[in-house]
Structure formats: structure tokens, C-alpha cells
mmCIF file of C-alpha atoms in Angstrom:
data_model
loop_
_atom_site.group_PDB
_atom_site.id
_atom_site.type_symbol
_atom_site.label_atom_id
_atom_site.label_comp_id
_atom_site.label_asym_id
_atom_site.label_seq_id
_atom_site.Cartn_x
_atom_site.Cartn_y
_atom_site.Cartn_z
ATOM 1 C CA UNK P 1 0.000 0.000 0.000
ATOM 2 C CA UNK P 2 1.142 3.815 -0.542
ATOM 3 C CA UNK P 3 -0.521 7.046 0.670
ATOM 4 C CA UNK P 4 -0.713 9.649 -0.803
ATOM 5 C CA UNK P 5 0.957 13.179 -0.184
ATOM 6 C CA UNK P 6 0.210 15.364 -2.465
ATOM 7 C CA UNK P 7 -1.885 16.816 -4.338
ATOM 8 C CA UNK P 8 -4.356 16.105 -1.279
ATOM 9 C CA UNK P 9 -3.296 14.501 1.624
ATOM 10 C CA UNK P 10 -6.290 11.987 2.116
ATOM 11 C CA UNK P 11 -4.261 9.619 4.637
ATOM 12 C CA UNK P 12 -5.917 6.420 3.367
ATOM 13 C CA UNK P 13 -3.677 3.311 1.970
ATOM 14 C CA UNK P 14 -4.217 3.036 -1.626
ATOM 15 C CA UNK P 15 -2.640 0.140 -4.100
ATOM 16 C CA UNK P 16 -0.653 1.421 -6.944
ATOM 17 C CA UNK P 17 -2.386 -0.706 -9.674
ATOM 18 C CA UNK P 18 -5.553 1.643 -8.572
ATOM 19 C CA UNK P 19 -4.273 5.074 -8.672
ATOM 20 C CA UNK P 20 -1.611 4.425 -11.734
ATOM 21 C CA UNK P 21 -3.603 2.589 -13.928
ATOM 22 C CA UNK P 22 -7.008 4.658 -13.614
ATOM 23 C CA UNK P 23 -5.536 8.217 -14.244
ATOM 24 C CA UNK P 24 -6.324 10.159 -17.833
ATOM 25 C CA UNK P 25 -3.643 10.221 -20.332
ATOM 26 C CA UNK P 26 -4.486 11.808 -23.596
ATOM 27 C CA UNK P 27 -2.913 10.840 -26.679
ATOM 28 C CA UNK P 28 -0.619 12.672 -28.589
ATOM 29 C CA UNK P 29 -2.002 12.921 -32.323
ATOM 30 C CA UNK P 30 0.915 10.774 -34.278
ATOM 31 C CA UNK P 31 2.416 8.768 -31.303
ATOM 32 C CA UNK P 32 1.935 6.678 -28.025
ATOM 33 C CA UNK P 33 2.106 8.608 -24.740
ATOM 34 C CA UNK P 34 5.011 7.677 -23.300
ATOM 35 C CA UNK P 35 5.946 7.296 -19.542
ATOM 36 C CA UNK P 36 8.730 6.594 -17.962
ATOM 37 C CA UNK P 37 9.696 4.732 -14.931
ATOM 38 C CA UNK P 38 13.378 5.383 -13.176
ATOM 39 C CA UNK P 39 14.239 4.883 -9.172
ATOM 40 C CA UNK P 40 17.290 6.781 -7.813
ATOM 41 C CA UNK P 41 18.800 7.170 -4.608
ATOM 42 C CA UNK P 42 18.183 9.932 -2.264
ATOM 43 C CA UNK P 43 21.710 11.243 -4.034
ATOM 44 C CA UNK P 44 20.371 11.137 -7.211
ATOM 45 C CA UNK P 45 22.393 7.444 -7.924
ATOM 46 C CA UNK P 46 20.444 4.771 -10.249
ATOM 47 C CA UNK P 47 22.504 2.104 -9.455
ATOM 48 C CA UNK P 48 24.650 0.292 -6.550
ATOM 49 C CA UNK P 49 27.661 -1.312 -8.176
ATOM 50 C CA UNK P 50 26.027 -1.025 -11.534
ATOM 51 C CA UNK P 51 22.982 -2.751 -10.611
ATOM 52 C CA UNK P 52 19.381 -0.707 -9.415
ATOM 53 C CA UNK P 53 18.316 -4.097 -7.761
ATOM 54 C CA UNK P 54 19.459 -2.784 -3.848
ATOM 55 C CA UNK P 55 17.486 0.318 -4.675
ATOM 56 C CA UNK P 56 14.254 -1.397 -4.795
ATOM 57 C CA UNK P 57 11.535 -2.329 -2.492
ATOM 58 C CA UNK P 58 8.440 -4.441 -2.893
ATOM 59 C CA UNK P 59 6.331 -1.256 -3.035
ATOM 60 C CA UNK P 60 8.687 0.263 -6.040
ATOM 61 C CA UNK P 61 8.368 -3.508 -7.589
ATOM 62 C CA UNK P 62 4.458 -3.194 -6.839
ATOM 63 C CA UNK P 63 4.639 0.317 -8.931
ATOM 64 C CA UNK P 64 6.812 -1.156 -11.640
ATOM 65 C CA UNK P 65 3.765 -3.672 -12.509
ATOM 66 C CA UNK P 66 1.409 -0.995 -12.274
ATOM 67 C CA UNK P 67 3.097 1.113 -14.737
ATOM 68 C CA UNK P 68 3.623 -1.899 -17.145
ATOM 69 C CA UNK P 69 0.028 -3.087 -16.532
ATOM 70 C CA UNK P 70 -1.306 -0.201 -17.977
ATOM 71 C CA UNK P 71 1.514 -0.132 -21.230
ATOM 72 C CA UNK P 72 0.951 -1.492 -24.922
ATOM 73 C CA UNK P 73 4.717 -1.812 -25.186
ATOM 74 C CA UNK P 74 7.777 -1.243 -23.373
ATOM 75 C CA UNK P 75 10.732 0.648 -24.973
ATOM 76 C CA UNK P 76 14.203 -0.263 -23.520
ATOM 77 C CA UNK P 77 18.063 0.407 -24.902
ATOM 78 C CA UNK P 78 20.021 -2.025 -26.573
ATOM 79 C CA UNK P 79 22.527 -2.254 -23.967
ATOM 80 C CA UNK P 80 20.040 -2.633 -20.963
ATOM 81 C CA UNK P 81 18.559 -5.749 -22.834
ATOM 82 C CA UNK P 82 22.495 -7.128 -22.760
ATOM 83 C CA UNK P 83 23.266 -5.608 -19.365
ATOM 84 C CA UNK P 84 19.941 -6.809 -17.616
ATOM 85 C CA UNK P 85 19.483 -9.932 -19.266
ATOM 86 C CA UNK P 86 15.830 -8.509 -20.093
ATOM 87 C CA UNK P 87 12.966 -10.822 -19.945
ATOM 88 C CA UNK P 88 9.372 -10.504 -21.504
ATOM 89 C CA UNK P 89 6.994 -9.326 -19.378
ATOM 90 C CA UNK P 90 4.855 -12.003 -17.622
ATOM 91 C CA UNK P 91 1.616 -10.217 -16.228
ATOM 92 C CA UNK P 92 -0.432 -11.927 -13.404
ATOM 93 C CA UNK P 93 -3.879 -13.099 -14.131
ATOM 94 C CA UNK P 94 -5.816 -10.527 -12.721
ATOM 95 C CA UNK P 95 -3.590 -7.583 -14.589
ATOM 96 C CA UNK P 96 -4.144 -10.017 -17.941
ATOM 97 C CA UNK P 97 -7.570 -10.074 -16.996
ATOM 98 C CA UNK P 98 -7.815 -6.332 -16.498
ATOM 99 C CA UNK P 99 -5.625 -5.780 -19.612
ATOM 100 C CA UNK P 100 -8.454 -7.236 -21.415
ATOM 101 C CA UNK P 101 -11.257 -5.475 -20.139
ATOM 102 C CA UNK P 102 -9.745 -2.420 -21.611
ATOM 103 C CA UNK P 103 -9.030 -3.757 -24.945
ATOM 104 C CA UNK P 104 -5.414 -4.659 -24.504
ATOM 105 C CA UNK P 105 -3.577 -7.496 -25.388
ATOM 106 C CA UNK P 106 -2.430 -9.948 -22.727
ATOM 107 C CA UNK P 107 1.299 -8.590 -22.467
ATOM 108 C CA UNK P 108 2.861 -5.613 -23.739
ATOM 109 C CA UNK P 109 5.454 -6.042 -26.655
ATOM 110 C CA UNK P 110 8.906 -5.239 -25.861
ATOM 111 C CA UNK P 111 10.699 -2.780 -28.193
ATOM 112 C CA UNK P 112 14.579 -2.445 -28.296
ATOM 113 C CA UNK P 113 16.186 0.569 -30.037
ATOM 114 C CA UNK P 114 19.412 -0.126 -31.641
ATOM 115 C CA UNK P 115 21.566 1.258 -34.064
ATOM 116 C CA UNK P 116 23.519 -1.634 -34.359
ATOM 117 C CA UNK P 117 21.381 -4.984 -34.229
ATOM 118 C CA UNK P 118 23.920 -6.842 -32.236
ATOM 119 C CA UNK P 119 22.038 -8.735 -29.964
ATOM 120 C CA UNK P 120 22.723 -12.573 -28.640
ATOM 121 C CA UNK P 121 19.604 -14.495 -29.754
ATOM 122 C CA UNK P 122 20.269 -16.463 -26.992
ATOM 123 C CA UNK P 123 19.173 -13.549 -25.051
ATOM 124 C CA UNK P 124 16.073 -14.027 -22.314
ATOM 125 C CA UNK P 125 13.974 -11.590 -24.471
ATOM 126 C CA UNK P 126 14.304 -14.024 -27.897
ATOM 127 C CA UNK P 127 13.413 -17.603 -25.932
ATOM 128 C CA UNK P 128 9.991 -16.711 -24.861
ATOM 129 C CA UNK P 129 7.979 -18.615 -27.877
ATOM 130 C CA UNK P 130 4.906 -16.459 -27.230
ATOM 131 C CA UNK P 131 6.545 -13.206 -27.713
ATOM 132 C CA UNK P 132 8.593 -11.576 -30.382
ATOM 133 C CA UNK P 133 9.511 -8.636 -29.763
ATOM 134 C CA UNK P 134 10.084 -5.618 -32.052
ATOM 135 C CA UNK P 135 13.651 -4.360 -33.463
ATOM 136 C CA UNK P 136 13.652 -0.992 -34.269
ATOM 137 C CA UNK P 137 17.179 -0.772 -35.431
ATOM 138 C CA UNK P 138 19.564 2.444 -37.647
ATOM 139 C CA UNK P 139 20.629 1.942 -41.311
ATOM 140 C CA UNK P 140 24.523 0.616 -40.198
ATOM 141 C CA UNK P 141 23.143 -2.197 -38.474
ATOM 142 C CA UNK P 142 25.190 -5.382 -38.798
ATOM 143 C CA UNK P 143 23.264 -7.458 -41.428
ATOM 144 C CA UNK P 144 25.016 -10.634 -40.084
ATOM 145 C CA UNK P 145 23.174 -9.654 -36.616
ATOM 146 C CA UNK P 146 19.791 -8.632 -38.389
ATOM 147 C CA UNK P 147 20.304 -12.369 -39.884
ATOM 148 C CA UNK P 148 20.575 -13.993 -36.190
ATOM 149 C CA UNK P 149 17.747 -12.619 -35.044
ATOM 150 C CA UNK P 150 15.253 -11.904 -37.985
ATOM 151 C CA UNK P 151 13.367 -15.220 -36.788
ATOM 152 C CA UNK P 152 12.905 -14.445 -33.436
ATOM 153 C CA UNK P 153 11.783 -10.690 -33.592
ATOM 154 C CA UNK P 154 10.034 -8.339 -35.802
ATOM 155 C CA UNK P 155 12.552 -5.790 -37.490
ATOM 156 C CA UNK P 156 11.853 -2.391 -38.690
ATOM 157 C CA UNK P 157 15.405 -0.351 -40.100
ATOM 158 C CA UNK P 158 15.220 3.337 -40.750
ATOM 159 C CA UNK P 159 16.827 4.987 -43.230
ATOM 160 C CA UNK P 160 18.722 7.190 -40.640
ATOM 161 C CA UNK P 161 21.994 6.012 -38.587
ATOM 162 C CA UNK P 162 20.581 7.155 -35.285
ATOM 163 C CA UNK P 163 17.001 5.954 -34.713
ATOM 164 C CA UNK P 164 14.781 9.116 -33.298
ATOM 165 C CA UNK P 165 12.874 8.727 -30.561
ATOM 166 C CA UNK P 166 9.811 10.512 -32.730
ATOM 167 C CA UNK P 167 10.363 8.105 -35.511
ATOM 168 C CA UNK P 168 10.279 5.585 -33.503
ATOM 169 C CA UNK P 169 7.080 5.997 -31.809
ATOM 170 C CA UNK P 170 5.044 7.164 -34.845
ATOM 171 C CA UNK P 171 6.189 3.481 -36.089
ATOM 172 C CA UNK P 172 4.904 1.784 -32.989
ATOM 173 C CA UNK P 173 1.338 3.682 -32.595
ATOM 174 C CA UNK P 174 1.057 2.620 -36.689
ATOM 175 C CA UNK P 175 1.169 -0.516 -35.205
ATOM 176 C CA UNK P 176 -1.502 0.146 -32.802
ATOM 177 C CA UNK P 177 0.271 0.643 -29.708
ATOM 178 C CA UNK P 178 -1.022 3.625 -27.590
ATOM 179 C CA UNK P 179 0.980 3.400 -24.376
ATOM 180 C CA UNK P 180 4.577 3.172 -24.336
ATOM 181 C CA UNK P 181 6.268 2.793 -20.678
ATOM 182 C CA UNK P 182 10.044 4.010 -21.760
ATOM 183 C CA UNK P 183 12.561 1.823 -19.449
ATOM 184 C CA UNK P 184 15.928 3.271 -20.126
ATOM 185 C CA UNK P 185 18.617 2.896 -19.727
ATOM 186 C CA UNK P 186 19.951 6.370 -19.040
ATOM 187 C CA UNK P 187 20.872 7.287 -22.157
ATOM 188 C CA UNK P 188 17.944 6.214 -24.360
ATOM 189 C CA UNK P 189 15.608 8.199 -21.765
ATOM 190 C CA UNK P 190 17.981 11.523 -22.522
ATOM 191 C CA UNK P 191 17.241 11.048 -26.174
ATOM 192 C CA UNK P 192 13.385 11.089 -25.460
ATOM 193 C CA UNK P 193 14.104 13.831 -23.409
ATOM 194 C CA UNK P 194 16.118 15.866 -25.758
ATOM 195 C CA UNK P 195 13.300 15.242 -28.501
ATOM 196 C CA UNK P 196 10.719 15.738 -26.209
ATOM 197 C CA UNK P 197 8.956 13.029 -26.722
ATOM 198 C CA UNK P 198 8.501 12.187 -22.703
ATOM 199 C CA UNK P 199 4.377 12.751 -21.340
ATOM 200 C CA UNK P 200 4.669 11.741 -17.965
ATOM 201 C CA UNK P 201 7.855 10.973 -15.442
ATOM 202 C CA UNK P 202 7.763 8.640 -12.645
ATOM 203 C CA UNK P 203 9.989 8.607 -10.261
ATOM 204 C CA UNK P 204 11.062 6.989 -7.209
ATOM 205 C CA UNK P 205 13.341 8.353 -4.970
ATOM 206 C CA UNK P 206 15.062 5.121 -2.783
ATOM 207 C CA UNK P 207 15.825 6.172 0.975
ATOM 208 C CA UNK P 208 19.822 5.533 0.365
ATOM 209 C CA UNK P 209 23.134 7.397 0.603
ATOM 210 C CA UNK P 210 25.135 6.004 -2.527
ATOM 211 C CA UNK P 211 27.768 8.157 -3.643
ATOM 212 C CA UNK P 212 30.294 6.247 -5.854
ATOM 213 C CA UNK P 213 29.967 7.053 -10.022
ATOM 214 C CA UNK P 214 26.330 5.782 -10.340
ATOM 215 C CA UNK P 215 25.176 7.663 -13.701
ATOM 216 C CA UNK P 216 21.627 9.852 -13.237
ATOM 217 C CA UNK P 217 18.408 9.000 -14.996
ATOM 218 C CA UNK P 218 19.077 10.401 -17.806
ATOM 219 C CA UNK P 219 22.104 11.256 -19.362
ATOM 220 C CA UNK P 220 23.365 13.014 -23.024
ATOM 221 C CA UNK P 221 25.096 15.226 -24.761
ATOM 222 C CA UNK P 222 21.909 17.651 -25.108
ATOM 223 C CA UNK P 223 20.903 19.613 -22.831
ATOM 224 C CA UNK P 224 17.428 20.661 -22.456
ATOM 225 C CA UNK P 225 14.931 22.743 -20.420
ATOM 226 C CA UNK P 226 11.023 21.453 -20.490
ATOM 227 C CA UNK P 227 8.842 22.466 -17.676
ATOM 228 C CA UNK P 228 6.680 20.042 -15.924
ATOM 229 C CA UNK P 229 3.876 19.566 -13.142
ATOM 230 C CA UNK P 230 4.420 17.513 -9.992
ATOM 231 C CA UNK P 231 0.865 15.892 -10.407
ATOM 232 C CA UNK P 232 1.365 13.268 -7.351
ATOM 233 C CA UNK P 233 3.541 12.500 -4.591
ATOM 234 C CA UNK P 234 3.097 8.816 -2.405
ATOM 235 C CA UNK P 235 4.943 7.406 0.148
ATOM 236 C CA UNK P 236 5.526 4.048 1.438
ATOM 237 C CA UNK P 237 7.617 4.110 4.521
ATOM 238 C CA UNK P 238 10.769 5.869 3.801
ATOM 239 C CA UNK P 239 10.585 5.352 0.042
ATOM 240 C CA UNK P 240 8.595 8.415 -2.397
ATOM 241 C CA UNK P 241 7.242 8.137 -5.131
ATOM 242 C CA UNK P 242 6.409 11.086 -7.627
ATOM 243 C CA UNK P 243 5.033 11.511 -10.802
ATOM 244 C CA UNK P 244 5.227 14.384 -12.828
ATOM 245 C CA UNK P 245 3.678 15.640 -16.213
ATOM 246 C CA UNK P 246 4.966 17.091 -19.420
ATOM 247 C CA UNK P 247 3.821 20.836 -19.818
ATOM 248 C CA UNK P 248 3.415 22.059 -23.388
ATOM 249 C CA UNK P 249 1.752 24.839 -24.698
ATOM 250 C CA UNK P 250 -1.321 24.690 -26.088
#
């Protein structure tokens, strides 16, 4: 359970899968909303040691099904598919259930944005039979690694070296998908950033002293300044969790 803080201070226990999944997002008119999902440190650190496991609670894990529960398809970085070892998402029944009395499809689709293609087929991601996920890859991808994997994952290869984030998510709301939960890592979330192509930004902040050389939630060579509203704030025990909105003008 988490109570909430702000914007009204009602004191009652709520579960996340209630107050995340039931709150408006309206679409954009070409592409998915997108939201992301990040937990740092009280210091700002992602990571302990290069892994964001010792970060986590079972309330942030409660809020990281939520957010998925309520996604078409996940976007996630190349390297955090290697790095992570990512796995398909495997929904409970009562989130499949609830997926499909709003129209969705059992699981959300996993999307990986490369420029280069190489990934291990041997990867979690590729040995789920009942899910291919999609391969949104640049023009100098390695055809030897499109070849690996072109059985085990539907490919789509722009024209351009760098895949952008806008091109990106006009292709996957073409393909019907109108939520997209962006799951870094750091780096792909600074490119949504820099394009602006990020609705809604939740983050938890993890009760923890880290120091060390822990990268931030986003990091890039652009630099960028767009405004946003602090729309909710929970709390379970020592951990917070806030979510914030995109503000653009009308």
C-alpha cells in the first residue's frame, strides 16, 4: 500500500495498480504517450555497483507492474537488454484479466532501439515462444546480426543512422500501440528527453546514501529545459514516489 501526499493529503492506503492505472492520459495525435519509470537514490544514484536491484523495495516492484500493466509496449536500450538480461513481461492473471477489459492485449510487446542490431539471440527476451519482440534498429546495423535474429523478432530499419525517438514511436502507434512505458537505460531516456517526446515521469526516490559514479536517470550530450507539473507525490515508509507531467503549450 502507498498514501498519498500530495496533491491532497487523504491519509488512506491506496494500491498502486488503482491510482496508476485509472488516471487520464491523452494521446498525442501521431504517437503513443510515453511514460517513464526510473528509481534513484536519495543522491540522485540509479545504481549500486552497476545494478538498481538494492534500490528497490516491494512497493517500487508493486509500482513497476502498475506502470507496465497499464503499457501497450515497453521501450528499452540495446545495452540494458544485454546488461539486464531482459525478460518478456509475464503479467499476473488478474492484470491479464484487467488488460483485457480495456481492450489490450495480454502482455505488452517489448521494443529495443538499436543502431547496431547486435544482440545474442540467446538472449532471455528471444526464448519466450509467445513473444517476439520488435527491433527498431539504424541503417549501419550489422546485417550478419539482423540475420541472427530476424526469426525471433520483428525488425523495422530506418533509413537514418541514429534511430529518433519521434520516428520511432510514430512506427509503434502505426502498429496500434497507444501506451509506451520508456525503461531506459539512461541514455535512451535523454534522447526522449532531448526530442521531447517524454508525457509523464515517474519517479522513485530510494531512501539511500550512494555516492560512488552511479550515472543519473538520464544522461546526453543535449541539454534541455522542459517544464513540468508535480501531479502526485506517495509514500511508502521511507521510500517516495512522484510523478510528474509534461507541460506544453497549447
Amino acid at each position: 500500500m502507498i498514501v498519498e501526499l500530495a496533491p491532497t493529503a487523504a491519509g488512506g492506503e491506496i494500491q498502486p495498480m488503482d491510482v496508476y492505472a485509472n488516471a487520464e492520459r491523452p494521446l498525442p495525435p501521431r504517437r503513443p504517450y510515453v511514460l517513464s519509470n526510473m528509481i534513484c537514490s536519495a543522491d540522485g544514484a540509479i545504481s549500486i555497483d552497476g545494478a538498481s536491484e538494492g534500490l528497490g523495495g516491494p512497493m517500487d516492484f508493486e509500482v513497476f507492474m502498475a506502470l507496465r500493466s497499464i503499457s501497450d509496449v515497453i521501450i528499452v536500450g540495446a545495452e540494458t537488454v544485454r546488461v539486464e538480461r531482459y525478460k518478456p513481461p509475464r503479467p499476473t492473471e488478474r492484470v491479464q484479466r484487467l488488460r483485457s477489459e480495456r481492450g489490450q492485449a495480454p502482455r505488452p510487446t517489448v521494443a529495443v532501439l538499436t543502431a547496431s542490431a547486435d544482440l545474442d539471440p540467446e538472449l532471455p527476451l528471444f526464448t519466450d515462444p509467445d513473444h517476439k519482440p520488435i527491433i527498431l534498429c539504424g541503417a549501419a546495423a550489422d546485417p550478419a546480426a539482423l540475420a541472427r535474429i530476424g526469426d525471433l523478432a520483428s525488425v523495422v530499419q530506418f533509413p537514418t543512422a541514429r534511430v529518433a525517438p519521434e520516428d520511432a514511436l510514430v512506427e509503434l502507434r502505426e502498429r496500434g500501440f497507444r501506451h509506451a512505458l520508456l525503461e531506459g537505460g539512461p541514455r535512451l531516456n535523454a534522447q526522449f528527453i532531448a526530442d521531447d517526446c517524454v508525457d509523464e515521469w515517474n519517479l522513485t526516490l530510494s531512501p539511500a546514501l550512494v555516492a560512488g559514479e552511479a550515472s543519473r536517470a538520464a544522461i546526453g550530450p543535449r541539454s534541455v529545459h522542459h517544464p513540468v507539473q508535480l501531479v502526485h507525490v506517495w509514500r511508502s515508509e521511507n521510500m517516495i514516489f512522484l510523478q510528474y507531467r509534461r507541460v506544453r503549450q497549447s
